[in-house]
JSON list of C-alpha atoms in Angstrom, two decimals:
[
{"chain": "A", "resi": 1, "resn": "MET", "atom": "CA", "xyz": [7.47, 41.59, -13.13]},
{"chain": "A", "resi": 2, "resn": "LEU", "atom": "CA", "xyz": [11.41, 40.88, -13.26]},
{"chain": "A", "resi": 3, "resn": "GLU", "atom": "CA", "xyz": [10.78, 37.50, -11.92]},
{"chain": "A", "resi": 4, "resn": "GLU", "atom": "CA", "xyz": [8.45, 36.56, -14.75]},
{"chain": "A", "resi": 5, "resn": "GLU", "atom": "CA", "xyz": [10.85, 37.84, -17.34]},
{"chain": "A", "resi": 6, "resn": "LEU", "atom": "CA", "xyz": [13.62, 35.74, -15.53]},
{"chain": "A", "resi": 7, "resn": "ARG", "atom": "CA", "xyz": [11.34, 32.66, -15.89]},
{"chain": "A", "resi": 8, "resn": "GLU", "atom": "CA", "xyz": [10.70, 33.28, -19.48]},
{"chain": "A", "resi": 9, "resn": "ALA", "atom": "CA", "xyz": [14.34, 33.68, -20.16]},
{"chain": "A", "resi": 10, "resn": "ALA", "atom": "CA", "xyz": [15.35, 30.49, -18.29]},
{"chain": "A", "resi": 11, "resn": "ALA", "atom": "CA", "xyz": [12.47, 28.52, -20.23]},
{"chain": "A", "resi": 12, "resn": "VAL", "atom": "CA", "xyz": [14.04, 29.68, -23.61]},
{"chain": "A", "resi": 13, "resn": "LEU", "atom": "CA", "xyz": [17.71, 29.60, -22.74]},
{"chain": "A", "resi": 14, "resn": "ASP", "atom": "CA", "xyz": [17.87, 26.57, -20.55]},
{"chain": "A", "resi": 15, "resn": "PRO", "atom": "CA", "xyz": [14.55, 24.62, -20.59]},
{"chain": "A", "resi": 16, "resn": "VAL", "atom": "CA", "xyz": [13.99, 21.85, -17.82]},
{"chain": "A", "resi": 17, "resn": "PRO", "atom": "CA", "xyz": [14.03, 18.61, -19.68]},
{"chain": "A", "resi": 18, "resn": "ASP", "atom": "CA", "xyz": [10.45, 16.90, -19.58]},
{"chain": "A", "resi": 19, "resn": "GLU", "atom": "CA", "xyz": [12.03, 13.66, -18.17]},
{"chain": "A", "resi": 20, "resn": "LEU", "atom": "CA", "xyz": [13.60, 15.57, -15.34]},
{"chain": "A", "resi": 21, "resn": "ARG", "atom": "CA", "xyz": [10.26, 17.47, -14.84]},
{"chain": "A", "resi": 22, "resn": "GLN", "atom": "CA", "xyz": [8.59, 14.10, -14.55]},
{"chain": "A", "resi": 23, "resn": "LEU", "atom": "CA", "xyz": [11.02, 12.67, -12.17]},
{"chain": "A", "resi": 24, "resn": "ALA", "atom": "CA", "xyz": [10.62, 15.54, -9.76]},
{"chain": "A", "resi": 25, "resn": "LEU", "atom": "CA", "xyz": [6.75, 15.27, -9.73]},
{"chain": "A", "resi": 26, "resn": "ASP", "atom": "CA", "xyz": [7.20, 11.42, -9.09]},
{"chain": "A", "resi": 27, "resn": "ALA", "atom": "CA", "xyz": [9.54, 11.85, -6.27]},
{"chain": "A", "resi": 28, "resn": "TYR", "atom": "CA", "xyz": [7.16, 14.15, -4.84]},
{"chain": "A", "resi": 29, "resn": "ALA", "atom": "CA", "xyz": [4.33, 11.94, -5.06]},
{"chain": "A", "resi": 30, "resn": "LEU", "atom": "CA", "xyz": [6.53, 9.34, -2.87]},
{"chain": "A", "resi": 31, "resn": "HIS", "atom": "CA", "xyz": [6.51, 11.86, -0.14]},
{"chain": "A", "resi": 32, "resn": "ASP", "atom": "CA", "xyz": [4.38, 11.03, 2.92]},
{"chain": "A", "resi": 33, "resn": "LEU", "atom": "CA", "xyz": [3.58, 13.85, 4.99]},
{"chain": "A", "resi": 34, "resn": "ASP", "atom": "CA", "xyz": [2.50, 11.86, 8.23]},
{"chain": "A", "resi": 35, "resn": "ALA", "atom": "CA", "xyz": [5.45, 9.46, 7.85]},
{"chain": "A", "resi": 36, "resn": "ARG", "atom": "CA", "xyz": [7.90, 9.19, 10.79]},
{"chain": "A", "resi": 37, "resn": "VAL", "atom": "CA", "xyz": [11.55, 9.44, 9.66]},
{"chain": "A", "resi": 38, "resn": "ALA", "atom": "CA", "xyz": [13.40, 6.49, 10.85]},
{"chain": "A", "resi": 39, "resn": "GLU", "atom": "CA", "xyz": [17.04, 7.61, 11.83]},
{"chain": "A", "resi": 40, "resn": "LEU", "atom": "CA", "xyz": [20.11, 5.66, 10.68]},
{"chain": "A", "resi": 41, "resn": "THR", "atom": "CA", "xyz": [21.78, 4.42, 13.78]},
{"chain": "A", "resi": 42, "resn": "PHE", "atom": "CA", "xyz": [24.25, 1.89, 12.43]},
{"chain": "A", "resi": 43, "resn": "ASP", "atom": "CA", "xyz": [25.90, 1.57, 9.01]},
{"chain": "A", "resi": 44, "resn": "SER", "atom": "CA", "xyz": [28.59, -1.31, 8.62]},
{"chain": "A", "resi": 45, "resn": "LEU", "atom": "CA", "xyz": [30.37, 0.65, 5.93]},
{"chain": "A", "resi": 46, "resn": "VAL", "atom": "CA", "xyz": [31.00, 3.32, 8.57]},
{"chain": "A", "resi": 47, "resn": "ASP", "atom": "CA", "xyz": [30.50, 1.98, 12.20]},
{"chain": "A", "resi": 48, "resn": "ALA", "atom": "CA", "xyz": [31.75, -1.75, 11.89]},
{"chain": "A", "resi": 49, "resn": "LEU", "atom": "CA", "xyz": [35.31, -2.90, 12.49]},
{"chain": "A", "resi": 50, "resn": "PRO", "atom": "CA", "xyz": [36.87, -4.70, 9.33]},
{"chain": "A", "resi": 51, "resn": "VAL", "atom": "CA", "xyz": [36.86, -8.52, 9.43]},
{"chain": "A", "resi": 52, "resn": "ARG", "atom": "CA", "xyz": [40.19, -10.11, 8.26]},
{"chain": "A", "resi": 53, "resn": "GLY", "atom": "CA", "xyz": [39.72, -12.11, 5.18]},
{"chain": "A", "resi": 54, "resn": "ALA", "atom": "CA", "xyz": [36.02, -10.76, 4.43]},
{"chain": "A", "resi": 55, "resn": "THR", "atom": "CA", "xyz": [36.17, -9.39, 1.00]},
{"chain": "A", "resi": 56, "resn": "ASP", "atom": "CA", "xyz": [32.52, -9.09, 0.19]},
{"chain": "A", "resi": 57, "resn": "ALA", "atom": "CA", "xyz": [30.72, -8.74, 3.53]},
{"chain": "A", "resi": 58, "resn": "PRO", "atom": "CA", "xyz": [26.97, -7.57, 3.16]},
{"chain": "A", "resi": 59, "resn": "ARG", "atom": "CA", "xyz": [26.08, -4.20, 4.31]},
{"chain": "A", "resi": 60, "resn": "MET", "atom": "CA", "xyz": [24.35, -4.00, 7.54]},
{"chain": "A", "resi": 61, "resn": "LEU", "atom": "CA", "xyz": [21.97, -0.99, 8.31]},
{"chain": "A", "resi": 62, "resn": "THR", "atom": "CA", "xyz": [19.89, -0.33, 11.50]},
{"chain": "A", "resi": 63, "resn": "PHE", "atom": "CA", "xyz": [17.12, 2.30, 11.74]},
{"chain": "A", "resi": 64, "resn": "ARG", "atom": "CA", "xyz": [15.22, 3.70, 14.59]},
{"chain": "A", "resi": 65, "resn": "ALA", "atom": "CA", "xyz": [12.02, 5.66, 14.96]},
{"chain": "A", "resi": 66, "resn": "GLY", "atom": "CA", "xyz": [10.72, 5.84, 18.47]},
{"chain": "A", "resi": 67, "resn": "GLU", "atom": "CA", "xyz": [10.25, 2.30, 19.88]},
{"chain": "A", "resi": 68, "resn": "VAL", "atom": "CA", "xyz": [10.50, 0.65, 16.43]},
{"chain": "A", "resi": 69, "resn": "THR", "atom": "CA", "xyz": [13.87, -0.72, 15.17]},
{"chain": "A", "resi": 70, "resn": "VAL", "atom": "CA", "xyz": [14.53, -1.97, 11.60]},
{"chain": "A", "resi": 71, "resn": "ASP", "atom": "CA", "xyz": [17.60, -4.13, 10.85]},
{"chain": "A", "resi": 72, "resn": "VAL", "atom": "CA", "xyz": [18.38, -4.51, 7.16]},
{"chain": "A", "resi": 73, "resn": "GLU", "atom": "CA", "xyz": [21.13, -6.45, 5.49]},
{"chain": "A", "resi": 74, "resn": "VAL", "atom": "CA", "xyz": [21.89, -5.43, 1.71]},
{"chain": "A", "resi": 75, "resn": "THR", "atom": "CA", "xyz": [23.47, -8.12, -0.48]},
{"chain": "A", "resi": 76, "resn": "GLU", "atom": "CA", "xyz": [23.86, -8.80, -4.11]},
{"chain": "A", "resi": 77, "resn": "ALA", "atom": "CA", "xyz": [20.60, -10.99, -4.05]},
{"chain": "A", "resi": 78, "resn": "GLY", "atom": "CA", "xyz": [18.51, -8.47, -2.47]},
{"chain": "A", "resi": 79, "resn": "LEU", "atom": "CA", "xyz": [17.48, -7.19, 1.08]},
{"chain": "A", "resi": 80, "resn": "MET", "atom": "CA", "xyz": [16.65, -9.05, 4.19]},
{"chain": "A", "resi": 81, "resn": "GLY", "atom": "CA", "xyz": [15.41, -7.61, 7.47]},
{"chain": "A", "resi": 82, "resn": "GLN", "atom": "CA", "xyz": [13.70, -7.69, 10.70]},
{"chain": "A", "resi": 83, "resn": "VAL", "atom": "CA", "xyz": [11.20, -5.23, 12.44]},
{"chain": "A", "resi": 84, "resn": "LEU", "atom": "CA", "xyz": [11.43, -5.04, 16.12]},
{"chain": "A", "resi": 85, "resn": "PRO", "atom": "CA", "xyz": [9.24, -5.26, 17.89]},
{"chain": "A", "resi": 86, "resn": "PRO", "atom": "CA", "xyz": [7.57, -7.68, 15.58]},
{"chain": "A", "resi": 87, "resn": "ARG", "atom": "CA", "xyz": [4.44, -6.44, 14.31]},
{"chain": "A", "resi": 88, "resn": "SER", "atom": "CA", "xyz": [2.20, -7.04, 11.10]},
{"chain": "A", "resi": 89, "resn": "ALA", "atom": "CA", "xyz": [3.45, -4.70, 8.41]},
{"chain": "A", "resi": 90, "resn": "ARG", "atom": "CA", "xyz": [4.37, -4.32, 4.87]},
{"chain": "A", "resi": 91, "resn": "VAL", "atom": "CA", "xyz": [7.71, -3.02, 3.58]},
{"chain": "A", "resi": 92, "resn": "GLU", "atom": "CA", "xyz": [8.29, -1.27, 0.18]},
{"chain": "A", "resi": 93, "resn": "VAL", "atom": "CA", "xyz": [12.00, -0.54, -1.07]},
{"chain": "A", "resi": 94, "resn": "LEU", "atom": "CA", "xyz": [11.80, 2.80, -2.64]},
{"chain": "A", "resi": 95, "resn": "GLY", "atom": "CA", "xyz": [14.25, 3.60, -5.41]},
{"chain": "A", "resi": 96, "resn": "GLY", "atom": "CA", "xyz": [13.70, 6.74, -7.41]},
{"chain": "A", "resi": 97, "resn": "PRO", "atom": "CA", "xyz": [10.09, 7.22, -8.90]},
{"chain": "A", "resi": 98, "resn": "ARG", "atom": "CA", "xyz": [9.16, 3.50, -8.88]},
{"chain": "A", "resi": 99, "resn": "THR", "atom": "CA", "xyz": [8.23, 1.46, -5.80]},
{"chain": "A", "resi": 100, "resn": "CYS", "atom": "CA", "xyz": [8.96, -2.20, -5.71]},
{"chain": "A", "resi": 101, "resn": "ARG", "atom": "CA", "xyz": [6.27, -4.57, -4.89]},
{"chain": "A", "resi": 102, "resn": "PRO", "atom": "CA", "xyz": [5.66, -4.45, -1.14]},
{"chain": "A", "resi": 103, "resn": "VAL", "atom": "CA", "xyz": [6.78, -7.62, 1.04]},
{"chain": "A", "resi": 104, "resn": "ALA", "atom": "CA", "xyz": [5.13, -8.62, 3.76]},
{"chain": "A", "resi": 105, "resn": "VAL", "atom": "CA", "xyz": [6.71, -8.88, 7.38]},
{"chain": "A", "resi": 106, "resn": "ASP", "atom": "CA", "xyz": [6.02, -12.34, 9.13]},
{"chain": "A", "resi": 107, "resn": "THR", "atom": "CA", "xyz": [5.17, -12.99, 12.74]},
{"chain": "A", "resi": 108, "resn": "LEU", "atom": "CA", "xyz": [8.71, -12.57, 13.79]},
{"chain": "A", "resi": 109, "resn": "GLY", "atom": "CA", "xyz": [9.31, -9.23, 12.09]},
{"chain": "A", "resi": 110, "resn": "ARG", "atom": "CA", "xyz": [11.20, -10.65, 9.22]},
{"chain": "A", "resi": 111, "resn": "PHE", "atom": "CA", "xyz": [11.06, -9.69, 5.52]},
{"chain": "A", "resi": 112, "resn": "THR", "atom": "CA", "xyz": [13.03, -10.35, 2.31]},
{"chain": "A", "resi": 113, "resn": "SER", "atom": "CA", "xyz": [13.06, -8.72, -0.96]},
{"chain": "A", "resi": 114, "resn": "ASP", "atom": "CA", "xyz": [14.63, -9.93, -4.17]},
{"chain": "A", "resi": 115, "resn": "THR", "atom": "CA", "xyz": [15.12, -6.55, -5.35]},
{"chain": "A", "resi": 116, "resn": "THR", "atom": "CA", "xyz": [18.68, -5.21, -5.13]},
{"chain": "A", "resi": 117, "resn": "PRO", "atom": "CA", "xyz": [18.77, -1.40, -4.80]},
{"chain": "A", "resi": 118, "resn": "ALA", "atom": "CA", "xyz": [20.75, 0.24, -7.30]},
{"chain": "A", "resi": 119, "resn": "GLY", "atom": "CA", "xyz": [21.56, 3.93, -6.56]},
{"chain": "A", "resi": 120, "resn": "PRO", "atom": "CA", "xyz": [19.85, 5.91, -3.73]},
{"chain": "A", "resi": 121, "resn": "PHE", "atom": "CA", "xyz": [16.96, 3.83, -1.82]},
{"chain": "A", "resi": 122, "resn": "ALA", "atom": "CA", "xyz": [14.80, 4.05, 1.11]},
{"chain": "A", "resi": 123, "resn": "LEU", "atom": "CA", "xyz": [12.23, 1.79, 2.89]},
{"chain": "A", "resi": 124, "resn": "ARG", "atom": "CA", "xyz": [8.88, 2.54, 3.71]},
{"chain": "A", "resi": 125, "resn": "LEU", "atom": "CA", "xyz": [7.21, 0.44, 6.53]},
{"chain": "A", "resi": 126, "resn": "ARG", "atom": "CA", "xyz": [3.41, 0.43, 6.87]},
{"chain": "A", "resi": 127, "resn": "THR", "atom": "CA", "xyz": [1.95, -0.83, 9.97]},
{"chain": "A", "resi": 128, "resn": "GLY", "atom": "CA", "xyz": [-1.84, -0.16, 9.96]},
{"chain": "A", "resi": 129, "resn": "ALA", "atom": "CA", "xyz": [-2.14, 3.55, 10.19]},
{"chain": "A", "resi": 130, "resn": "ASP", "atom": "CA", "xyz": [1.51, 4.17, 10.86]},
{"chain": "A", "resi": 131, "resn": "VAL", "atom": "CA", "xyz": [3.85, 4.95, 8.30]},
{"chain": "A", "resi": 132, "resn": "ILE", "atom": "CA", "xyz": [7.65, 4.96, 8.89]},
{"chain": "A", "resi": 133, "resn": "VAL", "atom": "CA", "xyz": [10.25, 5.99, 5.97]},
{"chain": "A", "resi": 134, "resn": "THR", "atom": "CA", "xyz": [13.99, 5.51, 6.47]},
{"chain": "A", "resi": 135, "resn": "GLU", "atom": "CA", "xyz": [16.70, 7.85, 5.53]},
{"chain": "A", "resi": 136, "resn": "TRP", "atom": "CA", "xyz": [17.80, 7.62, 1.82]},
{"chain": "A", "resi": 137, "resn": "LEU", "atom": "CA", "xyz": [21.02, 6.04, 1.43]},
{"chain": "A", "resi": 138, "resn": "ARG", "atom": "CA", "xyz": [23.08, 4.95, -1.68]},
{"chain": "A", "resi": 139, "resn": "ALA", "atom": "CA", "xyz": [23.36, 1.40, -2.24]}
]
């Protein structure tokens, strides 16, 4: 009974904006229950040694999920990456409630996306029945 009264009071005094509620629902829709999470094993912002004279070096990321490794380079022009070992797959760049169009992985495991992530982003890799999702990072 007390919980219901508190909910009613919160709804009147501090209602959740409709836009925020929709964003929460959309974020939940992105959630893949059967997906394996690829762990970030290298981030050039943290792990790389600085290079003298390089002022705008691209960000290099490496994710690992079991035997699958995903190397990604983040630049102002977009993303470029490689899935190892090479396999047929689709990569989706996730950025909030919207998913960018999927990009195909070629026979060498390479992929490119001309969409530069703005804000938090993750990658979803679909290989047949297997789904791998990377950790979320801020661009």
